[in-house]
Amino acid sequence: MRFIVIMALALCFATGCSWRDGGALPGSVIRVGNGAEPQELDPHQVSGTTEHRILTSLFEGLADIDPTTLKPVSATAESWDISPDGRVYTFHIRPTARWSNGDPVTARDFAYAWRRILSPKLGSEYAYLLHCIRGARDFNDGKTTDFSTVGVRVVDERTLELTLESPTPYLLAMQTHFAWFPVHQATIEKFGAIDERGTPWTRAGNLVGNGAFTLAEWQPNDVLRVRRNPHYWNTAKVRLDGIEYYPIDNQQTEERSFRAGNLDLTASVPLHKIPIYRKEHPKLIRISPYMGVYFYRINATRPPFTDPRVRKALAMALNRDEIAHNVMKAGERPATSFVPPDTGGYTSRAAVTYNPEAARALLAEAGFPGGQGMGPVEILYNSSDAHRTIAETVQRMWRDNLGIDARLLNQDWKVYLTALNTLDYAVARSAWIADVADPVNFLECFQTGVGNNRTGWSSPQYDALIRASYLETDNAKRLDVLQQAEAMLLDGGPIIPIYYYSWTFLQSPAVQGLVTNPLGYIRWTDMWVDRGTGAKP
Amino acid sequence: MGSMWGRHSCLPLRKRRAHRNVCPTLNASTMVGMRRLKTLADNNTEQGSSLRRDAWRRLKRNRLAMAGLIVLVLVGAAVVVGPWMVSHSYETQDTALGAAAPSTANWLGTDPLGRDLLSRMLYGGRVSLLVGLAATAVSLLIGVLYGATSGYLGGRMDAVMMRLVDILYALPFTVFVIILMVFFGRNFLFLFLAIGAVEWLTMARIVRSQVLTLRHREFVEAAVVMGLPMWRILLFHIIPNTLGPVIIYATLTVPRVMLLEAFLSFLGLGVQPPMSSWGLLIKDGVDTMEEYPWLLLFPSIAFSMTLFALNALGDGLRDALDPRTSRD
Amino acid sequence: MIGFVLRRFLESIPVLLTVITVAFFLVRLAPGGPFDTEKRASPQVLKQLQAQYRLDQPLYRQYFDYLGGVLHGDFGPSFRKPGRTVSEWIALRFPVSLELGAYALLVALAAGMAAGLVAALRPNSALDHGTMSLAMLGICLPGFVLGPLLVLVFALWLGWLPVAGWSTPLHKILPSITLGAAYAAYIARLTRGGMLEVLAQDFIRTARAKGLSETRVVLRHALRGGVQPVVAFLGPAAAGLFTGSFVVETIFQVPGLGREFVESAFNRDYTMVIGSVLVYAVLVVALNLASDIALALLDPRVRAQ
């Protein structure tokens, strides 16, 4: 009986899985699979892409970026001036900018928001993105309680002056990050103190934002609906009437919902479905480079990995092409560097490549010919089928190429993080998704003692290079300094790059105007849905 | 879970004599107890084994149960000997091949890393059968002893013991498993411990409800009067009378345990990759059932077939041990 | 009877207290805290967060503060989803699980008892073997296999039912069946076993001898005894059903409490773990009591014990 059902199913899908059109929706509403339930809608208390996708519709920063060119464009600020030394930014706020309740958006609102996110008591995880503002770090660390020491000055209602610690070439691009978004003071304070966590100001009916959309309904774990904000300064150009976010965390469920025509966009695609879609419905699947890297960390404090030759040998013994093309099969690019190519105009000149002979020679030189005397190497990963599959492949490659006996160690997410934080591992699966399209956001992780280092690796020379890059005003020279740093990192550093992430999602034919980019940034105001021309594949 | 199979045993004895054709004066459960009692002084292995021989004779006549037994023996032989017979290793990858449909080279096809499914199933079957049977045995042992003691002692002690079971039901299992892994490592033994820790609870409730009704039966009271120690009464007079429901529930526990093993292995407690188990293969197979249906189909068939066989055998065994329900 | 209920009621207080206590310390014993994330927050931020939620206090202090809160019906804020308190989250998500559980129970009882009765009335017939094989299939086919299979057939292939979600009555059919199937299988086996026992007894023969119709014999006389095993089974089973299932709620995107059990443990959302565990504990205690009372009502001899 069961056999028959499965065989029938197999037949059905062998003849091609069909995609169904969802039918008409009122107005122009797009239905988006959003990966998970947002933790919060307070831009100062969230930390993920899930929340980012929602918050970019509810709020707007001073500047936006063009999703095609990735260049900053005007948003709530209509223009800005930058001082010649690149340390003082003066923003001119658009006179027509309005909150969703009709109040004007002023320079004061931004200053208030930044004071709020930097308030130590709020404990915002992304407050560090504002540490480029002069004095912001001290205020955030509680060394001073006087916000006037921070380089934020309200010149008048429409003029905001920002003084930075050092020239930060990506400051404008960073304005699309929710950490920089303004919040409505009267609303925040109606429901609690400026630095109080978890007040109900973000619920539907309470939330006041300045984005193109406003919160209509929030049914946790079910659906979150936003609708057009009539007070938005550019609302005439907005073509979507609303967005429905579905927090479907199971990839299989999301894909099935998409196939049934209930979703227009998905957050991801199940690994094994990607080749099928690429082959049979190439118009429905979109794969583009993404600004993140999947890599293995090596604990540089644990022998024998204290020896850079051992670390380098491990890195050189991996056939990344095979992992990317035969195991992942999802359009990922094999990673030969830590910073993905073309990040903020930077592509690493240094590379680690697959060279099993050289890897064996290095390992022998380090005193472990043919893996003799190495003992078992544990690969730590957090419970996930994809991580397990990759680890199984790495295990095999190390055994075949180096004679090393690798063991897989699967841990619950928080146990895994604790092991990483306390350096209680040998080799650990890791990932880094950049917050900002700049190589420094990747490379600064591996400075000595930085929280995200998590390898125990320490190089004074590397630290000096990163510090030098902060102070360099000439961007070309700055990138050159970072090239040197990355070359150090790749030559026996504590990491093994494996592949660069892809932004992979399903998109129904009705969706128009979505431009992919390495930031994974969706600009809702550019988009519309056209159910009429949604031709079946 | 309560006294379902034990209900009859609390009926007054005289009510049943009318339709007792196998053993006109005593029902089977009483028989075990009485016989033990009568021959307490001398060792009664001979008579005990004759009872067992009766059961075996009845079992042999049950065709469904015998078919189940044969299937089980075959499956057991396959997973023990099979891995040496197949030419593929369970961990040899061929990522260029990837997931391939059944063929002459790979009879049951390959998984997405190009590993032979038949070989993975044979090795995985060892894990699943071992876990399924051993963990069930652990839960059986704890559950039966605990339930019988609780029911026999009765009163305040029983209340305390059963409320303890309520508490254990309610504790967060996921957290328990994580802690077990962190503080005691990932020894295979802890897998049994973790599974046993949850699965004995219902067993204890069943046995207890049985014992509650058995406790005041004549043969037990006689044993008490004779001054037998409690452990003897429990072990030789009470527990043998609960075997029927225990066998049935145990066969229902096996599939649950095998699937629980898949969840625990996913969490990291249990089989370590690249080794697999039926539960894990099924779990992985579900995700690719549209693309590579054989990856779900074959492990599911092996899993279901084994459990059907086990169940048929369990039913037959229950009937064989209880002459009342035998149909000859 | 009232004394029995009262005693069990009093017994439940130490049970719940123990559950809270063990859960409280167990979840804190697990490595990692609620604020550990892939991108590590600065030590200052972490310190602030811990102070905000009083996690920097000595453990005994946290424990008694928490107990004090619970006595006043305050289960604290959720660490992971700070916008609502644990009580609010439970109020939001428990009713959904309760509803799904009720439908699943209905499915399980209807299908299971019917199959069990049919099988018991014709023991060892093809019908008996057929229904019992089906029941065994229900036990062998875990929710994570059955759910996606049902979706493929009824939602994607035939297009009769929605794929996922929890808004219209149509959305509720597949999750209810998936969740109910395994329980239906158990109930079928238990009903069959119970009925066979009863039907072999003297008073049934007497009833038949009196010339009562077979339907009347079965429904009026045998069923009363035959369902006892089912009733006994339903106590803990219903507690599991009503608090939701991680697997079913994930596959069908049901906004219930079942996912919270597993997710809050993974997230180390301490207050949420204890809150959801407590809901389950109350249900276990209450439903076991209800099942014991029902058993007593069905059978005077158990009551006498």
mmCIF file of C-alpha atoms in Angstrom, chain B residues 87-302:
data_model
loop_
_atom_site.group_PDB
_atom_site.id
_atom_site.type_symbol
_atom_site.label_atom_id
_atom_site.label_comp_id
_atom_site.label_asym_id
_atom_site.label_seq_id
_atom_site.Cartn_x
_atom_site.Cartn_y
_atom_site.Cartn_z
ATOM 1 C CA SER B 87 31.138 -5.300 -2.233
ATOM 2 C CA HIS B 88 30.558 -1.639 -1.287
ATOM 3 C CA SER B 89 31.585 0.035 1.928
ATOM 4 C CA TYR B 90 29.009 2.128 3.728
ATOM 5 C CA GLU B 91 31.296 5.152 3.643
ATOM 6 C CA THR B 92 32.946 5.077 0.216
ATOM 7 C CA GLN B 93 31.873 8.223 -1.568
ATOM 8 C CA ASP B 94 31.491 8.948 -5.223
ATOM 9 C CA THR B 95 30.346 12.533 -5.342
ATOM 10 C CA ALA B 96 30.616 12.619 -9.133
ATOM 11 C CA LEU B 97 27.984 9.878 -9.256
ATOM 12 C CA GLY B 98 25.800 11.421 -6.546
ATOM 13 C CA ALA B 99 22.363 9.958 -5.919
ATOM 14 C CA ALA B 100 21.758 7.244 -8.477
ATOM 15 C CA ALA B 101 18.689 5.055 -8.918
ATOM 16 C CA PRO B 102 18.927 1.310 -8.262
ATOM 17 C CA SER B 103 21.137 -0.430 -10.801
ATOM 18 C CA THR B 104 23.110 -3.604 -11.176
ATOM 19 C CA ALA B 105 26.112 -1.919 -9.564
ATOM 20 C CA ASN B 106 24.170 -0.533 -6.619
ATOM 21 C CA TRP B 107 21.128 -2.703 -6.130
ATOM 22 C CA LEU B 108 19.254 -0.188 -4.002
ATOM 23 C CA GLY B 109 20.826 2.924 -5.502
ATOM 24 C CA THR B 110 23.138 5.481 -3.913
ATOM 25 C CA ASP B 111 22.719 8.526 -1.678
ATOM 26 C CA PRO B 112 23.652 12.117 -2.630
ATOM 27 C CA LEU B 113 27.301 11.503 -1.715
ATOM 28 C CA GLY B 114 27.301 8.457 -3.980
ATOM 29 C CA ARG B 115 27.387 5.904 -1.159
ATOM 30 C CA ASP B 116 25.788 2.514 -1.660
ATOM 31 C CA LEU B 117 22.364 2.442 -0.002
ATOM 32 C CA LEU B 118 22.231 -1.327 0.492
ATOM 33 C CA SER B 119 25.488 -1.284 2.377
ATOM 34 C CA ARG B 120 24.380 1.694 4.478
ATOM 35 C CA MET B 121 21.130 -0.086 5.265
ATOM 36 C CA LEU B 122 22.886 -3.260 6.335
ATOM 37 C CA TYR B 123 25.231 -1.382 8.648
ATOM 38 C CA GLY B 124 22.419 0.917 9.775
ATOM 39 C CA GLY B 125 20.266 -2.097 10.509
ATOM 40 C CA ARG B 126 22.817 -3.297 13.037
ATOM 41 C CA VAL B 127 22.502 -0.009 14.871
ATOM 42 C CA SER B 128 18.727 0.110 14.654
ATOM 43 C CA LEU B 129 18.142 -3.466 15.714
ATOM 44 C CA LEU B 130 20.656 -3.217 18.515
ATOM 45 C CA VAL B 131 19.178 0.037 19.787
ATOM 46 C CA GLY B 132 15.614 -1.079 19.222
ATOM 47 C CA LEU B 133 16.025 -4.321 21.122
ATOM 48 C CA ALA B 134 18.524 -3.252 23.764
ATOM 49 C CA ALA B 135 16.852 0.037 24.646
ATOM 50 C CA THR B 136 13.480 -1.658 24.758
ATOM 51 C CA ALA B 137 14.978 -4.254 27.067
ATOM 52 C CA VAL B 138 16.322 -1.489 29.304
ATOM 53 C CA SER B 139 12.946 0.225 29.438
ATOM 54 C CA LEU B 140 11.330 -3.133 30.041
ATOM 55 C CA LEU B 141 13.604 -3.959 32.928
ATOM 56 C CA ILE B 142 13.227 -0.614 34.689
ATOM 57 C CA GLY B 143 9.547 -0.231 33.877
ATOM 58 C CA VAL B 144 8.508 -3.679 35.009
ATOM 59 C CA LEU B 145 10.483 -3.654 38.246
ATOM 60 C CA TYR B 146 9.451 -0.123 39.119
ATOM 61 C CA GLY B 147 5.804 -0.567 38.202
ATOM 62 C CA ALA B 148 5.526 -3.877 40.002
ATOM 63 C CA THR B 149 7.157 -2.535 43.159
ATOM 64 C CA SER B 150 4.994 0.564 43.154
ATOM 65 C CA GLY B 151 1.793 -1.379 42.618
ATOM 66 C CA TYR B 152 2.716 -4.027 45.158
ATOM 67 C CA LEU B 153 3.675 -1.637 47.917
ATOM 68 C CA GLY B 154 0.598 0.492 47.324
ATOM 69 C CA GLY B 155 -0.489 3.288 49.597
ATOM 70 C CA ARG B 156 1.793 6.233 50.229
ATOM 71 C CA MET B 157 4.839 4.610 48.634
ATOM 72 C CA ASP B 158 2.857 3.952 45.465
ATOM 73 C CA ALA B 159 1.651 7.554 45.376
ATOM 74 C CA VAL B 160 5.199 8.873 45.733
ATOM 75 C CA MET B 161 6.559 6.528 43.083
ATOM 76 C CA MET B 162 3.835 7.329 40.582
ATOM 77 C CA ARG B 163 4.111 11.072 41.121
ATOM 78 C CA LEU B 164 7.822 10.663 40.386
ATOM 79 C CA VAL B 165 6.800 9.140 37.081
ATOM 80 C CA ASP B 166 4.575 12.170 36.433
ATOM 81 C CA ILE B 167 7.554 14.421 37.106
ATOM 82 C CA LEU B 168 9.780 12.514 34.728
ATOM 83 C CA TYR B 169 7.109 12.671 32.043
ATOM 84 C CA ALA B 170 7.119 16.438 32.244
ATOM 85 C CA LEU B 171 10.841 17.166 32.266
ATOM 86 C CA PRO B 172 12.352 18.767 29.159
ATOM 87 C CA PHE B 173 13.832 15.831 27.287
ATOM 88 C CA THR B 174 15.863 17.883 24.790
ATOM 89 C CA VAL B 175 17.697 19.659 27.593
ATOM 90 C CA PHE B 176 18.290 16.350 29.325
ATOM 91 C CA VAL B 177 19.890 14.895 26.197
ATOM 92 C CA ILE B 178 22.083 17.951 25.667
ATOM 93 C CA ILE B 179 23.325 17.766 29.242
ATOM 94 C CA LEU B 180 23.920 14.057 29.006
ATOM 95 C CA MET B 181 26.077 14.635 25.954
ATOM 96 C CA VAL B 182 28.038 17.510 27.429
ATOM 97 C CA PHE B 183 28.833 15.979 30.773
ATOM 98 C CA PHE B 184 29.187 12.338 29.879
ATOM 99 C CA GLY B 185 30.417 12.389 26.316
ATOM 100 C CA ARG B 186 28.806 10.569 23.472
ATOM 101 C CA ASN B 187 29.269 7.000 24.560
ATOM 102 C CA PHE B 188 26.867 4.683 22.791
ATOM 103 C CA LEU B 189 25.765 3.439 26.205
ATOM 104 C CA PHE B 190 24.243 6.805 27.014
ATOM 105 C CA LEU B 191 21.993 6.447 24.038
ATOM 106 C CA PHE B 192 20.380 3.485 25.761
ATOM 107 C CA LEU B 193 20.279 5.419 28.990
ATOM 108 C CA ALA B 194 18.578 8.420 27.372
ATOM 109 C CA ILE B 195 16.024 6.273 25.588
ATOM 110 C CA GLY B 196 15.476 4.009 28.563
ATOM 111 C CA ALA B 197 14.964 7.075 30.727
ATOM 112 C CA VAL B 198 11.844 8.093 28.835
ATOM 113 C CA GLU B 199 10.481 4.848 27.544
ATOM 114 C CA TRP B 200 10.126 3.004 30.842
ATOM 115 C CA LEU B 201 7.565 5.452 32.194
ATOM 116 C CA THR B 202 4.547 4.153 30.320
ATOM 117 C CA MET B 203 5.692 0.596 30.871
ATOM 118 C CA ALA B 204 5.771 1.249 34.607
ATOM 119 C CA ARG B 205 2.227 2.616 34.526
ATOM 120 C CA ILE B 206 0.951 -0.436 32.698
ATOM 121 C CA VAL B 207 2.631 -2.929 34.983
ATOM 122 C CA ARG B 208 1.540 -1.056 38.076
ATOM 123 C CA SER B 209 -2.110 -1.070 37.060
ATOM 124 C CA GLN B 210 -1.811 -4.809 36.480
ATOM 125 C CA VAL B 211 -0.191 -5.435 39.804
ATOM 126 C CA LEU B 212 -2.835 -3.421 41.624
ATOM 127 C CA THR B 213 -5.381 -6.020 40.586
ATOM 128 C CA LEU B 214 -3.081 -8.991 41.135
ATOM 129 C CA ARG B 215 -2.041 -7.986 44.613
ATOM 130 C CA HIS B 216 -5.123 -9.244 46.355
ATOM 131 C CA ARG B 217 -5.384 -12.486 44.461
ATOM 132 C CA GLU B 218 -5.318 -15.740 46.354
ATOM 133 C CA PHE B 219 -1.949 -17.008 45.187
ATOM 134 C CA VAL B 220 -0.235 -13.763 46.118
ATOM 135 C CA GLU B 221 -1.850 -13.654 49.512
ATOM 136 C CA ALA B 222 -0.875 -17.246 50.045
ATOM 137 C CA ALA B 223 2.713 -16.363 49.228
ATOM 138 C CA VAL B 224 2.582 -13.488 51.694
ATOM 139 C CA VAL B 225 1.178 -15.742 54.376
ATOM 140 C CA MET B 226 3.999 -18.190 53.779
ATOM 141 C CA GLY B 227 6.378 -15.378 54.658
ATOM 142 C CA LEU B 228 8.179 -15.193 51.301
ATOM 143 C CA PRO B 229 10.384 -12.164 50.878
ATOM 144 C CA MET B 230 8.924 -9.374 48.776
ATOM 145 C CA TRP B 231 11.413 -9.749 45.938
ATOM 146 C CA ARG B 232 10.475 -13.402 45.522
ATOM 147 C CA ILE B 233 6.798 -12.609 45.439
ATOM 148 C CA LEU B 234 7.351 -9.892 42.868
ATOM 149 C CA LEU B 235 9.773 -11.810 40.727
ATOM 150 C CA PHE B 236 8.177 -15.259 40.748
ATOM 151 C CA HIS B 237 4.502 -14.655 41.411
ATOM 152 C CA ILE B 238 3.488 -11.247 40.228
ATOM 153 C CA ILE B 239 5.689 -10.289 37.310
ATOM 154 C CA PRO B 240 5.152 -13.538 35.341
ATOM 155 C CA ASN B 241 1.450 -12.742 35.378
ATOM 156 C CA THR B 242 1.950 -9.392 33.698
ATOM 157 C CA LEU B 243 3.925 -10.817 30.765
ATOM 158 C CA GLY B 244 1.104 -10.645 28.204
ATOM 159 C CA PRO B 245 0.585 -6.881 28.209
ATOM 160 C CA VAL B 246 4.295 -6.332 28.712
ATOM 161 C CA ILE B 247 5.127 -8.234 25.530
ATOM 162 C CA ILE B 248 2.540 -6.322 23.508
ATOM 163 C CA TYR B 249 3.661 -2.981 24.803
ATOM 164 C CA ALA B 250 7.304 -3.886 24.267
ATOM 165 C CA THR B 251 6.688 -4.618 20.587
ATOM 166 C CA LEU B 252 5.023 -1.216 20.303
ATOM 167 C CA THR B 253 8.015 0.379 21.997
ATOM 168 C CA VAL B 254 10.562 -0.916 19.501
ATOM 169 C CA PRO B 255 9.533 1.365 16.583
ATOM 170 C CA ARG B 256 9.334 4.361 18.901
ATOM 171 C CA VAL B 257 12.807 3.667 20.197
ATOM 172 C CA MET B 258 14.244 3.293 16.708
ATOM 173 C CA LEU B 259 12.800 6.644 15.659
ATOM 174 C CA LEU B 260 13.897 8.294 18.882
ATOM 175 C CA GLU B 261 17.394 7.087 18.072
ATOM 176 C CA ALA B 262 17.223 9.046 14.802
ATOM 177 C CA PHE B 263 16.339 12.217 16.695
ATOM 178 C CA LEU B 264 19.085 11.650 19.258
ATOM 179 C CA SER B 265 21.609 10.907 16.525
ATOM 180 C CA PHE B 266 20.624 14.126 14.829
ATOM 181 C CA LEU B 267 21.351 15.904 18.098
ATOM 182 C CA GLY B 268 24.721 14.161 18.240
ATOM 183 C CA LEU B 269 24.033 11.459 20.817
ATOM 184 C CA GLY B 270 24.059 8.153 19.046
ATOM 185 C CA VAL B 271 25.565 6.955 15.818
ATOM 186 C CA GLN B 272 28.392 9.069 14.505
ATOM 187 C CA PRO B 273 28.535 9.826 10.787
ATOM 188 C CA PRO B 274 29.390 8.441 8.314
ATOM 189 C CA MET B 275 27.670 5.496 10.056
ATOM 190 C CA SER B 276 23.906 5.628 9.818
ATOM 191 C CA SER B 277 20.780 3.894 11.067
ATOM 192 C CA TRP B 278 17.378 3.103 9.609
ATOM 193 C CA GLY B 279 15.786 5.974 11.461
ATOM 194 C CA LEU B 280 18.381 8.422 10.135
ATOM 195 C CA LEU B 281 18.139 7.036 6.608
ATOM 196 C CA ILE B 282 14.354 7.479 6.696
ATOM 197 C CA LYS B 283 14.706 10.986 8.101
ATOM 198 C CA ASP B 284 17.144 11.913 5.325
ATOM 199 C CA GLY B 285 15.035 10.088 2.771
ATOM 200 C CA VAL B 286 11.983 12.215 3.526
ATOM 201 C CA ASP B 287 13.803 15.361 2.467
ATOM 202 C CA THR B 288 14.622 13.899 -0.918
ATOM 203 C CA MET B 289 11.578 11.723 -1.460
ATOM 204 C CA GLU B 290 10.590 13.539 -4.612
ATOM 205 C CA GLU B 291 14.004 13.601 -6.192
ATOM 206 C CA TYR B 292 15.357 10.251 -5.030
ATOM 207 C CA PRO B 293 12.351 8.199 -3.831
ATOM 208 C CA TRP B 294 14.445 5.042 -3.334
ATOM 209 C CA LEU B 295 16.251 6.709 -0.440
ATOM 210 C CA LEU B 296 12.981 6.797 1.516
ATOM 211 C CA LEU B 297 11.387 3.702 0.071
ATOM 212 C CA PHE B 298 13.959 1.003 0.842
ATOM 213 C CA PRO B 299 14.828 1.984 4.412
ATOM 214 C CA SER B 300 11.102 2.366 5.123
ATOM 215 C CA ILE B 301 10.401 -1.095 3.791
ATOM 216 C CA ALA B 302 13.162 -2.628 5.890
#
